[in-house]
Coordinates of C-alpha atoms and ligand atoms in Angstrom, one line a residue:
X10 CA -82.5 63.8 -87.1
X11 CA -83.1 60.9 -85.2
X12 CA -80.6 60.8 -82.1
X13 CA -80.2 57.2 -80.8
X14 CA -79.6 56.9 -77.1
X15 CA -77.8 54.1 -74.9
X16 CA -80.7 51.7 -74.4
X17 CA -79.4 50.9 -71.0
X18 CA -80.6 54.3 -69.5
X19 CA -84.0 53.4 -70.1
X20 CA -83.6 51.1 -67.1
X21 CA -82.3 54.5 -64.8
X22 CA -84.5 56.8 -63.5
X23 CA -83.7 60.3 -62.2
X24 CA -83.0 60.4 -58.4
X25 CA -86.4 60.8 -56.7
X26 CA -85.3 62.8 -53.8
X27 CA -84.1 65.5 -56.4
X28 CA -87.2 65.3 -58.2
X29 CA -89.4 65.9 -55.4
X30 CA -87.1 68.4 -53.7
X31 CA -87.6 70.5 -57.1
X32 CA -91.5 70.0 -57.1
X33 CA -91.7 71.1 -53.5
X34 CA -89.7 74.3 -54.3
X35 CA -92.3 74.9 -57.2
X36 CA -95.7 74.2 -55.1
X37 CA -94.3 76.4 -52.3
X38 CA -93.8 79.5 -54.7
X39 CA -96.9 78.6 -56.5
X40 CA -99.1 78.5 -53.3
X41 CA -97.3 81.8 -52.4
X42 CA -98.4 83.3 -55.7
X43 CA -101.9 81.8 -55.3
X44 CA -102.6 82.9 -51.9
X45 CA -102.4 79.5 -50.4
X46 CA -101.6 79.6 -46.7
X47 CA -100.9 75.9 -45.9
X48 CA -97.2 75.2 -45.5
X49 CA -95.6 72.4 -47.0
X50 CA -93.9 69.7 -44.8
X51 CA -90.9 68.6 -46.6
X52 CA -89.6 64.9 -45.2
X53 CA -88.5 63.8 -48.6
X54 CA -85.0 65.5 -48.9
X55 CA -81.7 64.9 -46.9
X56 CA -79.8 68.3 -46.8
X57 CA -78.3 69.7 -43.6
X58 CA -80.1 72.4 -42.4
X59 CA -77.3 74.5 -41.4
X60 CA -75.3 77.1 -42.9
X61 CA -71.5 75.9 -43.5
X62 CA -69.0 76.7 -40.5
X63 CA -68.0 80.3 -40.5
X64 CA -64.4 79.8 -41.1
X65 CA -65.0 77.7 -44.0
X66 CA -67.2 80.6 -45.9
X67 CA -64.2 83.0 -44.7
X68 CA -61.8 80.7 -46.3
X69 CA -63.8 80.6 -49.3
X70 CA -64.1 84.2 -49.9
X71 CA -60.4 84.5 -49.3
X72 CA -59.6 81.9 -51.8
X73 CA -62.3 83.2 -54.7
X74 CA -59.0 84.4 -56.8
X75 CA -57.7 80.9 -57.0
X76 CA -58.6 79.6 -60.4
X77 CA -55.8 77.5 -61.7
X78 CA -56.5 73.5 -62.6
X79 CA -55.4 71.4 -59.7
X80 CA -54.0 67.8 -59.4
X81 CA -56.8 65.2 -60.0
X82 CA -56.3 63.6 -56.9
X83 CA -56.7 67.1 -55.1
X84 CA -54.6 69.7 -53.8
X85 CA -51.5 68.3 -52.3
X86 CA -52.2 70.1 -49.0
X87 CA -55.8 69.0 -48.6
X88 CA -54.8 65.4 -49.2
X89 CA -52.3 65.8 -46.2
X90 CA -55.2 67.5 -44.2
X91 CA -57.7 64.7 -45.1
X92 CA -55.3 61.9 -44.1
X93 CA -54.3 63.6 -40.8
X94 CA -58.1 64.2 -40.2
X95 CA -59.0 60.5 -40.8
X96 CA -56.1 59.6 -38.3
X97 CA -57.2 62.1 -35.7
X98 CA -61.1 61.7 -35.7
X99 CA -61.4 58.1 -36.8
X100 CA -58.1 56.3 -36.0
X101 CA -57.8 55.5 -39.4
X102 CA -54.2 56.1 -40.2
X103 CA -53.3 56.6 -43.8
X104 CA -50.7 58.9 -46.1
X105 CA -51.7 61.9 -48.3
X106 CA -51.1 59.8 -51.2
X107 CA -54.0 57.2 -50.2
X108 CA -56.4 60.1 -50.2
X109 CA -58.4 61.2 -53.5
X110 CA -60.4 64.4 -53.6
X111 CA -63.6 64.6 -55.8
X112 CA -66.6 66.5 -56.8
X113 CA -68.5 64.9 -54.1
X114 CA -68.7 61.3 -52.5
X115 CA -71.1 60.2 -55.0
X116 CA -69.1 60.9 -57.9
X117 CA -66.0 59.1 -56.0
X118 CA -68.4 56.1 -55.5
X119 CA -69.3 55.8 -59.2
X120 CA -65.6 56.4 -60.2
X121 CA -65.0 53.6 -57.7
X122 CA -67.5 51.3 -59.2
X123 CA -66.2 52.2 -62.7
X124 CA -62.8 50.9 -61.8
X125 CA -63.3 47.9 -59.9
X126 CA -64.5 44.6 -61.4
X127 CA -67.3 42.6 -60.2
X128 CA -71.0 42.6 -59.6
X129 CA -72.3 45.1 -56.8
X130 CA -74.1 43.9 -53.6
X131 CA -76.5 46.7 -52.5
X132 CA -78.3 46.0 -49.0
X133 CA -82.0 47.1 -49.4
X134 CA -83.5 49.6 -48.6
X135 CA -80.8 51.6 -49.9
X136 CA -79.8 55.1 -50.6
X137 CA -81.4 56.2 -54.0
X138 CA -78.2 56.6 -56.2
X139 CA -76.2 53.1 -55.9
X140 CA -78.9 51.3 -58.1
X141 CA -78.7 54.0 -60.9
X142 CA -74.9 54.4 -60.6
X143 CA -74.4 50.6 -61.2
X144 CA -77.0 50.5 -63.8
X145 CA -75.6 53.6 -65.8
X146 CA -72.2 51.5 -65.7
X147 CA -73.8 48.5 -66.7
X148 CA -73.1 46.2 -63.6
X149 CA -74.6 43.4 -62.4
X150 CA -76.5 44.4 -59.2
X151 CA -77.3 41.7 -56.2
X152 CA -79.7 43.5 -53.8
X153 CA -79.9 41.8 -50.2
X154 CA -82.8 42.6 -48.2
X155 CA -82.2 43.6 -44.4
X156 CA -84.7 43.1 -41.9
X157 CA -86.1 45.0 -39.3
X158 CA -85.5 42.2 -36.5
X159 CA -81.7 42.9 -37.3
X160 CA -82.4 46.6 -37.2
X161 CA -81.8 46.8 -40.9
X162 CA -78.2 46.0 -40.7
X163 CA -76.6 43.5 -43.1
X164 CA -75.8 40.3 -41.3
X165 CA -72.8 38.3 -42.1
X166 CA -75.3 35.3 -42.8
X167 CA -77.4 37.5 -45.3
X168 CA -74.0 38.7 -47.0
X169 CA -72.6 35.1 -47.2
X170 CA -76.0 33.9 -49.0
X171 CA -76.0 36.4 -51.6
X172 CA -72.4 36.0 -52.1
X173 CA -73.0 32.3 -53.0
X174 CA -75.5 33.5 -55.8
X175 CA -72.8 34.4 -58.1
X176 CA -69.5 32.8 -59.4
X177 CA -67.6 36.2 -59.9
X178 CA -64.4 36.1 -58.2
X179 CA -64.3 39.4 -56.9
X180 CA -67.6 41.2 -55.8
X181 CA -68.2 45.0 -54.7
X182 CA -70.3 45.6 -51.4
X183 CA -71.7 49.1 -50.8
X184 CA -71.9 49.5 -47.2
X185 CA -73.3 52.8 -45.8
X186 CA -73.4 53.7 -42.4
X187 CA -75.0 55.6 -40.7
X188 CA -77.4 54.4 -42.9
X189 CA -79.5 56.3 -45.1
X190 CA -82.5 55.5 -44.8
X191 CA -82.8 53.4 -41.8
X192 CA -80.5 55.5 -39.3
X193 CA -78.7 52.2 -38.2
X194 CA -75.1 52.4 -37.3
X195 CA -72.9 49.2 -36.9
X196 CA -70.6 48.4 -34.1
X197 CA -66.8 47.4 -34.5
X198 CA -67.8 43.6 -33.7
X199 CA -70.6 43.6 -36.3
X200 CA -68.2 45.4 -38.8
X201 CA -65.4 42.6 -37.9
X202 CA -68.0 39.8 -38.7
X203 CA -68.8 41.1 -42.1
X204 CA -65.3 41.9 -42.9
X205 CA -64.8 38.1 -42.2
X206 CA -67.3 36.9 -44.8
X207 CA -65.5 39.9 -47.1
X208 CA -62.3 38.2 -46.8
X209 CA -63.5 34.6 -47.5
X210 CA -65.5 35.8 -50.8
X211 CA -63.4 38.2 -52.5
X212 CA -65.2 41.5 -51.5
X213 CA -64.1 44.8 -51.9
X214 CA -65.8 47.3 -49.6
X215 CA -67.1 50.7 -50.5
X216 CA -67.8 51.9 -47.0
X217 CA -70.1 55.1 -47.8
X218 CA -69.4 56.7 -44.4
X219 CA -70.7 60.4 -45.4
X220 CA -72.7 60.6 -42.4
X221 CA -70.0 59.3 -40.0
X222 CA -70.1 62.6 -37.9
X223 CA -73.6 62.8 -37.7
X224 CA -73.7 59.6 -35.3
X225 CA -76.1 60.8 -32.5
X226 CA -73.6 59.0 -30.1
X227 CA -70.5 60.8 -31.3
X228 CA -67.7 58.5 -29.9
X229 CA -69.4 55.4 -31.1
X230 CA -68.7 55.4 -34.9
X231 CA -66.0 52.9 -36.3
X232 CA -64.9 53.2 -39.7
X233 CA -64.9 50.0 -42.0
X234 CA -61.4 51.2 -42.9
X235 CA -59.8 50.0 -39.6
X236 CA -61.7 46.9 -39.3
X237 CA -61.0 45.8 -43.0
X238 CA -58.0 48.1 -44.0
X239 CA -56.9 45.7 -47.0
X240 CA -60.6 45.5 -48.8
X241 CA -62.0 49.1 -48.0
X242 CA -62.4 52.1 -49.9
X243 CA -64.0 54.7 -47.6
X244 CA -65.9 57.6 -48.7
X245 CA -66.7 60.8 -47.2
X246 CA -67.1 64.4 -47.5
X247 CA -68.2 68.0 -46.4
X248 CA -72.0 67.5 -47.7
X249 CA -73.7 66.4 -44.2
X250 CA -71.7 67.3 -40.8
X251 CA -70.2 70.4 -42.4
X252 CA -73.3 71.4 -44.4
X253 CA -71.8 72.2 -47.6
X254 CA -73.3 69.8 -50.0
X255 CA -73.4 72.5 -52.8
X256 CA -69.9 72.9 -52.5
X257 CA -69.4 69.5 -54.1
X258 CA -66.4 68.2 -52.1
X259 CA -65.8 64.4 -51.4
X260 CA -62.9 62.3 -50.5
X261 CA -62.0 58.5 -51.0
X262 CA -59.5 57.2 -48.6
X263 CA -57.7 53.9 -49.8
X264 CA -56.6 52.6 -46.2
X265 CA -54.5 49.9 -47.9
X266 CA -54.9 49.2 -51.7
X267 CA -52.6 48.1 -54.5
X268 CA -51.3 51.4 -55.9
X269 CA -53.2 50.5 -59.5
X270 CA -56.3 50.9 -58.2
X271 CA -55.5 54.6 -57.1
X272 CA -54.1 54.9 -60.5
X273 CA -57.0 53.8 -62.2
X274 CA -59.5 56.2 -60.2
X275 CA -57.1 59.0 -61.3
X276 CA -57.3 58.2 -64.7
X277 CA -61.0 58.3 -64.7
X278 CA -61.1 61.5 -62.4
X279 CA -58.7 63.2 -64.9
X280 CA -60.3 62.3 -67.8
X281 CA -63.9 63.3 -66.9
X282 CA -64.2 66.2 -64.0
X283 CA -60.2 67.1 -64.1
X284 CA -60.6 68.2 -60.6
X285 CA -62.6 70.0 -58.1
X286 CA -63.4 73.6 -58.2
X287 CA -59.8 75.3 -56.6
X288 CA -61.6 77.6 -54.4
X289 CA -63.8 75.0 -52.6
X290 CA -60.4 72.9 -52.3
X291 CA -58.8 75.6 -50.4
X292 CA -61.6 76.5 -48.3
X293 CA -61.8 72.3 -47.5
X294 CA -58.3 72.9 -46.1
X295 CA -60.0 74.9 -43.3
X296 CA -63.1 72.5 -43.3
X297 CA -60.6 69.4 -42.4
X298 CA -58.3 71.3 -40.3
X299 CA -58.1 70.8 -36.4
X300 CA -59.5 74.3 -36.1
X301 CA -61.8 74.6 -32.6
X302 CA -64.7 76.6 -34.1
X303 CA -65.1 73.8 -36.7
X304 CA -65.0 71.0 -34.4
X305 CA -67.3 72.5 -32.2
X306 CA -69.7 73.4 -35.0
X307 CA -69.8 69.6 -36.0
X308 CA -70.6 68.6 -32.5
X309 CA -73.0 71.1 -31.8
X310 CA -74.7 70.6 -35.1
X311 CA -75.0 67.0 -34.3
X312 CA -76.8 67.4 -30.9
X313 CA -79.1 69.5 -32.6
X314 CA -79.8 67.1 -35.3
X315 CA -80.0 64.1 -32.8
X316 CA -82.4 65.9 -30.8
X317 CA -85.0 66.4 -33.7
X318 CA -84.2 62.7 -35.0
X319 CA -85.0 61.5 -31.4
X320 CA -88.4 63.7 -31.2
X321 CA -89.4 62.7 -34.7
X322 CA -88.8 59.2 -34.0
X323 CA -90.9 59.2 -30.8
X324 CA -94.0 61.1 -32.4
X325 CA -93.8 58.8 -35.7
X326 CA -93.6 55.6 -33.6
X327 CA -96.5 56.9 -31.2
X328 CA -98.9 56.8 -34.3
X329 CA -101.4 53.9 -34.7
X330 CA -100.2 51.3 -37.1
X331 CA -96.8 52.7 -37.8
X332 CA -93.4 50.8 -37.1
X333 CA -90.3 52.7 -37.0
X334 CA -86.8 52.3 -35.4
X335 CA -84.9 55.1 -33.8
X336 CA -82.3 56.4 -35.8
X337 CA -78.8 56.5 -34.6
X338 CA -77.1 58.8 -37.1
X339 CA -77.8 60.8 -40.3
X340 CA -81.2 62.5 -41.1
X341 CA -83.8 59.8 -41.5
X342 CA -86.2 57.6 -40.1
X343 CA -87.4 54.6 -41.8
X344 CA -91.3 54.3 -41.5
X345 CA -93.4 51.1 -42.2
X346 CA -96.8 51.9 -43.2
X347 CA -98.0 48.3 -44.1
X348 CA -100.4 47.9 -41.3
X349 CA -102.5 50.3 -43.7
X350 CA -101.9 48.5 -46.9
X351 CA -105.7 46.7 -47.0
X352 CA -107.3 50.2 -46.1
X353 CA -105.4 51.8 -48.8
X354 CA -105.9 49.5 -51.3
X355 CA -109.7 49.8 -50.6
X356 CA -109.8 53.3 -51.6
X357 CA -107.4 52.5 -54.8
X358 CA -104.1 53.2 -53.4
X359 CA -102.1 50.2 -54.4
X360 CA -98.6 51.5 -54.5
X361 CA -96.2 53.2 -51.9
X362 CA -95.6 55.8 -54.7
X363 CA -99.7 56.5 -55.1
X364 CA -99.6 56.8 -50.9
X365 CA -96.9 59.5 -50.9
X366 CA -98.5 61.5 -53.8
X367 CA -101.8 61.2 -52.1
X368 CA -100.3 62.5 -48.7
X369 CA -98.6 65.2 -50.6
X370 CA -101.8 66.4 -52.6
X371 CA -104.0 66.0 -49.2
X372 CA -101.6 67.1 -46.4
X373 CA -98.7 69.0 -48.3
X374 CA -96.6 66.6 -46.8
X375 CA -93.7 64.9 -48.7
X376 CA -92.2 61.5 -48.0
X377 CA -89.7 59.5 -50.1
X378 CA -91.3 56.4 -51.3
X379 CA -89.9 52.7 -50.8
X380 CA -89.8 52.5 -54.5
X381 CA -87.0 54.9 -54.8
X382 CA -85.1 53.3 -51.7
X383 CA -85.1 49.6 -54.0
X384 CA -88.2 48.1 -52.2
X385 CA -91.1 46.7 -54.1
X386 CA -93.7 49.4 -55.0
X387 CA -96.5 47.3 -52.9
X388 CA -94.3 47.7 -49.6
X389 CA -95.4 50.3 -48.0
X390 CA -92.3 51.4 -46.1
X391 CA -90.8 55.1 -46.7
X392 CA -88.1 57.4 -45.6
X393 CA -89.1 60.4 -43.8
X394 CA -86.1 63.3 -43.5
X395 CA -86.2 65.4 -40.4
X396 CA -84.1 68.3 -41.6
X397 CA -86.8 70.8 -42.5
X398 CA -86.2 73.6 -40.3
X399 CA -83.8 76.7 -39.7
X400 CA -80.6 75.2 -38.6
X401 CA -78.8 78.3 -38.1
X402 CA -81.7 79.5 -35.5
X403 CA -81.8 76.0 -33.5
X404 CA -78.0 76.3 -33.3
X405 CA -77.9 79.5 -31.7
X406 CA -80.7 78.4 -29.3
X407 CA -79.0 75.0 -28.5
X408 CA -75.8 77.1 -27.7
X409 CA -77.5 79.8 -25.8
X410 CA -79.5 77.4 -23.6
X411 CA -78.9 73.7 -24.3
X412 CA -81.6 71.4 -23.0
X413 CA -81.0 69.6 -19.9
X414 CA -83.6 66.9 -19.7
X415 CA -85.8 65.3 -22.3
X416 CA -88.8 67.2 -21.8
X417 CA -86.6 70.3 -22.6
X418 CA -85.1 68.6 -25.3
X419 CA -88.8 67.9 -26.7
X420 CA -89.8 71.4 -25.9
X421 CA -86.7 72.6 -27.7
X422 CA -87.7 70.8 -31.1
X423 CA -91.3 71.9 -30.9
X424 CA -89.7 75.3 -30.9
X425 CA -87.2 75.0 -33.5
X426 CA -88.5 72.8 -35.7
X427 CA -92.5 73.5 -36.1
X428 CA -92.6 72.2 -39.7
X429 CA -91.3 68.8 -38.7
X430 CA -93.4 68.4 -35.5
X431 CA -96.6 69.7 -37.2
X432 CA -96.1 67.4 -40.4
X433 CA -96.1 64.6 -38.0
X434 CA -99.6 65.6 -36.7
X435 CA -100.6 66.0 -40.8
X436 CA -99.3 62.1 -41.4
X437 CA -101.6 61.3 -38.4
X438 CA -104.5 63.2 -39.3
X439 CA -104.2 61.4 -42.7
X440 CA -104.2 58.1 -41.3
X441 CA -107.0 58.7 -39.2
X442 CA -109.1 59.3 -42.1
X443 CA -107.5 56.1 -43.7
X444 CA -108.9 54.2 -40.4
X445 CA -112.1 55.5 -40.7
X446 CA -112.4 54.1 -44.5
X447 CA -112.8 57.7 -45.7
X448 CA -111.1 58.7 -48.8
X449 CA -108.3 61.4 -47.4
X450 CA -109.2 65.3 -48.0
X451 CA -107.6 68.0 -46.4
X452 CA -109.4 69.2 -43.5
X453 CA -108.7 72.9 -42.3
X454 CA -107.1 72.8 -38.9
Ligands
PLP6 C1 -75.7 57.9 -48.4 C2 -75.5 59.0 -49.1 N1 -74.1 58.6 -49.6 C3 -73.8 59.8 -50.3 C4 -74.4 60.9 -50.6 C5 -73.7 62.0 -51.5 O1 -72.7 62.8 -51.0 P1 -72.0 64.0 -51.7 O2 -72.7 65.3 -51.4 O3 -70.7 64.0 -50.8 O4 -71.7 63.6 -52.9 C6 -75.3 61.3 -49.8 C7 -75.9 62.5 -50.2 O5 -77.4 62.2 -50.1 C8 -76.1 60.2 -49.0 O6 -77.2 60.3 -48.6

């Protein structure tokens, strides 16, 4: 039988980060079976390296018996806990009925895109999933390139210029900070300047704040929901700072939006996924509580993550010909290899994807190619995650003996994250071969 598929999905590719993650798992298993002792350095996936906070795990066990369907908007007590959390932690005050709980913030972003009218402005480089979501929903996409000299932040001028290219009455901006993949974080003043442009042009902002509590300087994060409450939907969840990506629980907060919008969101939610798994919602009550152990967990994991991110930034920045900027939050470093373009081309590597494939083959080191970040394939810029280490061991060590100086912090990172630090060495070694005009091949260390 001839099964006909929706044609517009030919334009959508599966998330490259998930594909590489599966590939690395298979490669690691293959090497184990075939006696290859060379480790894989996995810089291509952005999953928290820590186990979830112990009280959240306990709460999940306790509530394994919860099996009823719950309201599409989420368990009422959880919506209250989330609204309290946003008020307490981010100074973003809203009521429980302005919170919607969903199966991950990714899904809630897709639902928001489904209900909002207008083209979607996506600053690039960008997280891998916004473009496919917009394409699945057949929405017009307006990419806007951010620049190194602006710290890869969207500027009011860049936004304004992009908005002038469309006649649509309403536009949707997806703003993400701390940013995946560049690690940039916006100040309150920068957000206010963007909000002015949004007000002038009729822009609704989906502010993807899933990494808010991974901001290295923990008190410096400002939510767009505070700055532009009348036009912002804030999304967040448990996946990053509470290390519960696979639990699949995210939240959307509507600080001050017409009721009809939330009603439409709930129509889509109720008609597609019904509700988030009940035991997970009960466990999330603890994750959003004011319990000191959870608060300390978020703080300490962020200390560890920031230490690894800073060390990686320094190490990568010291490699000849690479450009990067220090991450200020999230799990990523954005690295520019364009100085090597000609040398890559000379040995037949003409796209960023070909370079990352070759590096993976030669040095067992995986980076996420710029194509997945909405960059042209001939732009040799990549995302480099710094989370491939045993987070639990690192957290234990940090708590027992927190580094007091920069040099202690570097030693700590070398001790707890050897795959990260060694992996940077493998990238450097690969580039040495490129510099000398050789076709890279693995060299036993
Ligand atoms: C920028 C960004 N937004 C959203 C998500 C999705 O988070 P969730 O697990 O809540 O769906 C991720 C996860 O990688 C992300 O990096």
